[in-house]
Amino acid sequence: MLKTLVAMFALVTLSPVCAQQTGASYARMVVIVPRQGQAEAFEKGYERHLQWHRGAHDPWTWYGWTFVLGNRINRFMDGTFGHAAADFDAADNNVNVTPYADFVSHGIYQRMDAMGTGDPLPDASPFLSVTTYHIRPGQEAAFEQAVARERGAAPRQTWYRLQAGGEAPQYVLMRAVASFGAAATLGTPYTLSGLVDRVDNELLRYRPNLSYRP
């Protein structure tokens, strides 16, 4: 199982054409838990892994966050966004990351532009609010239409729909947060009775040293 997750986690492209082009809407997100007593070693190893990306002139941006509120507190999430589905390909983590951490989830998502407002997230904001909606099977279209109707003049927000790699149907709402305290005022929009089974609210802190921007 771990070998399979490692192979999936190590997706990277070295294509000379940047995949983050107009219309590319797919993302890959991975959640990692450092092993007990290995948090510092994990971070150092992950920094070496990002150096590998830099040395390979990887054109993709890779964001890194730590969960600071929610059920996955202290876990790490990385993600790369704005790609075509066919762009995901091979490479490096065995040496620098896997000795110090376990890969607990991996998902491929599609950005749902009709549901969002403003420029797509994520970005390098200090915090990222991640609200995961578990939808009743068969209610996906109704949920998407309801959010599109109700978003109105909502502040900047971006939605992703899980395509593969987890419990479905599932949607993820991302909102940029300026401070830890500001997260307390966000609340949970779009509860949508009859369409939603469960909602998980989490807050992630952006880790500049564990992120890569070409």
Short mmCIF file of C-alpha atoms in Angstrom, two decimals:
data_model
loop_
_atom_site.label_atom_id
_atom_site.label_comp_id
_atom_site.label_asym_id
_atom_site.label_seq_id
_atom_site.Cartn_x
_atom_site.Cartn_y
_atom_site.Cartn_z
CA MET A 1 0.00 0.00 0.00
CA LEU A 2 2.75 2.45 0.96
CA LYS A 3 4.63 1.74 -2.27
CA THR A 4 1.47 2.50 -4.24
CA LEU A 5 0.94 5.79 -2.44
CA VAL A 6 4.58 6.72 -2.92
CA ALA A 7 4.29 6.13 -6.64
CA MET A 8 1.16 8.25 -6.77
CA PHE A 9 2.67 11.00 -4.61
CA ALA A 10 5.72 11.29 -6.85
CA LEU A 11 3.77 12.68 -9.80
CA VAL A 12 5.68 15.46 -11.55
CA THR A 13 6.09 16.64 -15.11
CA LEU A 14 9.27 17.84 -16.77
CA SER A 15 7.55 18.77 -20.03
CA PRO A 16 9.04 21.86 -21.69
CA VAL A 17 5.51 23.23 -22.05
CA CYS A 18 4.18 24.59 -18.74
CA ALA A 19 1.07 22.65 -17.74
CA GLN A 20 -0.41 25.61 -15.85
CA GLN A 21 -2.05 26.97 -18.97
CA THR A 22 -5.41 28.57 -19.58
CA GLY A 23 -8.24 26.08 -19.15
CA ALA A 24 -6.19 23.53 -17.22
CA SER A 25 -8.32 22.75 -14.18
CA TYR A 26 -6.98 19.58 -12.53
CA ALA A 27 -5.17 19.36 -9.19
CA ARG A 28 -3.41 16.72 -7.14
CA MET A 29 -3.45 16.86 -3.33
CA VAL A 30 -1.62 14.52 -0.95
CA VAL A 31 -1.83 14.32 2.87
CA ILE A 32 1.26 13.11 4.73
CA VAL A 33 1.81 12.34 8.41
CA PRO A 34 5.39 12.54 9.73
CA ARG A 35 6.33 9.47 11.75
CA GLN A 36 6.64 9.81 15.51
CA GLY A 37 9.78 11.74 16.39
CA GLN A 38 10.57 12.35 12.71
CA ALA A 39 8.88 15.73 12.11
CA GLU A 40 12.15 17.65 11.79
CA ALA A 41 13.74 14.95 9.62
CA PHE A 42 10.64 14.94 7.42
CA GLU A 43 10.81 18.70 6.88
CA LYS A 44 14.51 18.60 6.03
CA GLY A 45 13.89 15.70 3.65
CA TYR A 46 10.99 17.48 2.02
CA GLU A 47 13.13 20.59 1.55
CA ARG A 48 15.71 18.41 -0.23
CA HIS A 49 12.91 17.02 -2.37
CA LEU A 50 11.92 20.56 -3.39
CA GLN A 51 15.54 21.21 -4.31
CA TRP A 52 15.20 18.26 -6.67
CA HIS A 53 12.25 20.02 -8.33
CA ARG A 54 14.30 23.21 -8.58
CA GLY A 55 17.30 21.41 -10.04
CA ALA A 56 15.04 19.69 -12.57
CA HIS A 57 13.61 23.09 -13.61
CA ASP A 58 10.11 21.87 -12.85
CA PRO A 59 7.61 24.41 -14.28
CA TRP A 60 4.88 23.45 -11.79
CA THR A 61 4.11 25.24 -8.53
CA TRP A 62 3.93 22.97 -5.44
CA TYR A 63 2.20 24.34 -2.33
CA GLY A 64 2.75 22.97 1.16
CA TRP A 65 0.61 23.45 4.29
CA THR A 66 0.30 22.12 7.84
CA PHE A 67 -3.16 21.44 9.31
CA VAL A 68 -3.65 23.66 12.38
CA LEU A 69 -7.40 23.15 12.99
CA GLY A 70 -9.57 20.09 12.37
CA ASN A 71 -9.34 16.32 12.55
CA ARG A 72 -6.01 16.14 10.70
CA ILE A 73 -4.08 18.55 12.92
CA ASN A 74 -0.28 18.49 12.51
CA ARG A 75 -0.47 16.56 9.25
CA PHE A 76 1.05 18.00 6.09
CA MET A 77 -0.63 18.54 2.74
CA ASP A 78 1.00 19.32 -0.55
CA GLY A 79 -0.69 20.08 -3.83
CA THR A 80 -0.14 21.19 -7.38
CA PHE A 81 -2.92 22.95 -9.27
CA GLY A 82 -3.96 24.15 -12.70
CA HIS A 83 -3.05 21.19 -14.91
CA ALA A 84 -4.60 19.18 -17.70
CA ALA A 85 -5.63 15.67 -16.65
CA ALA A 86 -3.08 14.11 -19.00
CA ASP A 87 -0.16 16.08 -17.55
CA PHE A 88 0.51 13.98 -14.45
CA ASP A 89 3.64 11.83 -14.77
CA ALA A 90 6.68 10.33 -12.78
CA ALA A 91 9.50 10.85 -10.06
CA ASP A 92 11.67 11.54 -6.81
CA ASN A 93 10.35 11.01 -3.23
CA ASN A 94 11.77 7.63 -2.18
CA VAL A 95 15.11 8.94 -0.92
CA ASN A 96 14.15 12.23 0.73
CA VAL A 97 10.61 11.81 2.08
CA THR A 98 9.42 8.23 2.59
CA PRO A 99 11.92 7.30 5.37
CA TYR A 100 10.32 9.92 7.65
CA ALA A 101 6.59 9.98 6.82
CA ASP A 102 3.59 7.96 5.72
CA PHE A 103 1.29 8.97 2.88
CA VAL A 104 -2.29 8.72 4.11
CA SER A 105 -4.34 10.06 1.21
CA HIS A 106 -4.00 11.12 -2.40
CA GLY A 107 -6.66 12.62 -4.62
CA ILE A 108 -7.07 14.04 -8.08
CA TYR A 109 -9.52 16.96 -8.20
CA GLN A 110 -11.07 19.19 -10.84
CA ARG A 111 -11.60 22.91 -10.27
CA MET A 112 -15.26 23.87 -10.67
CA ASP A 113 -15.14 27.42 -12.02
CA ALA A 114 -18.93 27.82 -12.22
CA MET A 115 -19.10 27.46 -8.43
CA GLY A 116 -16.26 29.83 -7.51
CA THR A 117 -15.62 33.56 -7.37
CA GLY A 118 -12.48 35.59 -7.95
CA ASP A 119 -9.03 34.33 -8.92
CA PRO A 120 -8.48 30.60 -8.35
CA LEU A 121 -7.05 29.45 -5.04
CA PRO A 122 -4.78 28.35 -3.51
CA ASP A 123 -2.13 31.03 -3.29
CA ALA A 124 0.51 32.01 -0.75
CA SER A 125 -1.95 33.45 1.79
CA PRO A 126 -0.85 32.84 5.41
CA PHE A 127 -3.76 30.42 6.00
CA LEU A 128 -6.12 28.40 3.86
CA SER A 129 -9.63 27.40 4.94
CA VAL A 130 -10.54 23.97 3.54
CA THR A 131 -14.19 22.89 3.87
CA THR A 132 -14.95 19.39 2.58
CA TYR A 133 -18.53 18.55 1.60
CA HIS A 134 -19.58 14.91 1.44
CA ILE A 135 -22.58 14.85 -0.89
CA ARG A 136 -25.38 12.32 -1.04
CA PRO A 137 -24.86 10.00 -4.03
CA GLY A 138 -26.72 11.18 -7.11
CA GLN A 139 -27.00 14.77 -5.85
CA GLU A 140 -23.85 16.15 -7.44
CA ALA A 141 -25.56 18.19 -10.17
CA ALA A 142 -28.11 19.58 -7.71
CA PHE A 143 -25.35 20.57 -5.28
CA GLU A 144 -23.30 22.31 -7.98
CA GLN A 145 -26.33 24.22 -9.22
CA ALA A 146 -27.36 25.24 -5.70
CA VAL A 147 -23.90 26.62 -4.89
CA ALA A 148 -23.74 28.47 -8.22
CA ARG A 149 -27.14 30.07 -7.43
CA GLU A 150 -26.34 30.97 -3.83
CA ARG A 151 -22.78 32.22 -4.13
CA GLY A 152 -23.99 35.70 -5.13
CA ALA A 153 -21.38 38.28 -4.19
CA ALA A 154 -19.48 35.84 -1.96
CA PRO A 155 -15.85 36.72 -1.27
CA ARG A 156 -13.16 34.94 -3.25
CA GLN A 157 -13.61 31.18 -3.10
CA THR A 158 -12.60 28.17 -5.19
CA TRP A 159 -14.25 24.75 -5.43
CA TYR A 160 -12.70 21.41 -6.36
CA ARG A 161 -14.55 18.16 -7.07
CA LEU A 162 -12.87 14.86 -6.23
CA GLN A 163 -12.34 12.86 -9.42
CA ALA A 164 -10.35 9.89 -8.08
CA GLY A 165 -8.69 8.73 -4.89
CA GLY A 166 -11.17 9.00 -2.02
CA GLU A 167 -14.72 8.92 -0.70
CA ALA A 168 -17.04 10.34 -3.35
CA PRO A 169 -19.03 12.39 -4.12
CA GLN A 170 -16.88 15.02 -2.43
CA TYR A 171 -16.27 18.74 -2.98
CA VAL A 172 -13.63 20.97 -1.41
CA LEU A 173 -14.16 24.69 -0.83
CA MET A 174 -11.01 26.80 -0.44
CA ARG A 175 -10.93 30.30 1.05
CA ALA A 176 -7.87 32.46 1.76
CA VAL A 177 -7.49 33.53 5.41
CA ALA A 178 -5.25 36.37 6.56
CA SER A 179 -4.79 35.24 10.18
CA PHE A 180 -5.55 32.41 12.59
CA GLY A 181 -8.11 34.55 14.41
CA ALA A 182 -9.91 35.46 11.19
CA ALA A 183 -10.78 31.78 10.70
CA ALA A 184 -13.18 32.00 13.64
CA THR A 185 -15.50 34.30 11.68
CA LEU A 186 -15.73 32.24 8.47
CA GLY A 187 -18.55 29.88 9.37
CA THR A 188 -19.83 27.11 7.09
CA PRO A 189 -21.69 28.29 3.98
CA TYR A 190 -23.87 26.12 1.74
CA THR A 191 -25.15 23.57 4.27
CA LEU A 192 -27.95 22.75 1.74
CA SER A 193 -30.32 20.42 3.55
CA GLY A 194 -31.08 17.24 1.65
CA LEU A 195 -27.93 17.38 -0.46
CA VAL A 196 -25.07 17.23 2.06
CA ASP A 197 -24.33 14.29 4.37
CA ARG A 198 -21.32 15.72 6.24
CA VAL A 199 -19.10 18.80 6.29
CA ASP A 200 -15.50 18.94 7.60
CA ASN A 201 -13.94 22.33 8.41
CA GLU A 202 -10.14 22.62 8.59
CA LEU A 203 -7.54 25.37 8.63
CA LEU A 204 -4.11 25.01 7.05
CA ARG A 205 -1.02 27.17 7.61
CA TYR A 206 1.05 27.92 4.51
CA ARG A 207 4.64 26.67 4.72
CA PRO A 208 6.89 28.77 2.42
CA ASN A 209 9.93 26.59 3.17
CA LEU A 210 7.96 23.50 2.14
CA SER A 211 6.61 25.00 -1.07
CA TYR A 212 8.12 25.45 -4.52
CA ARG A 213 7.38 28.28 -6.93
CA PRO A 214 9.39 28.28 -10.18
#
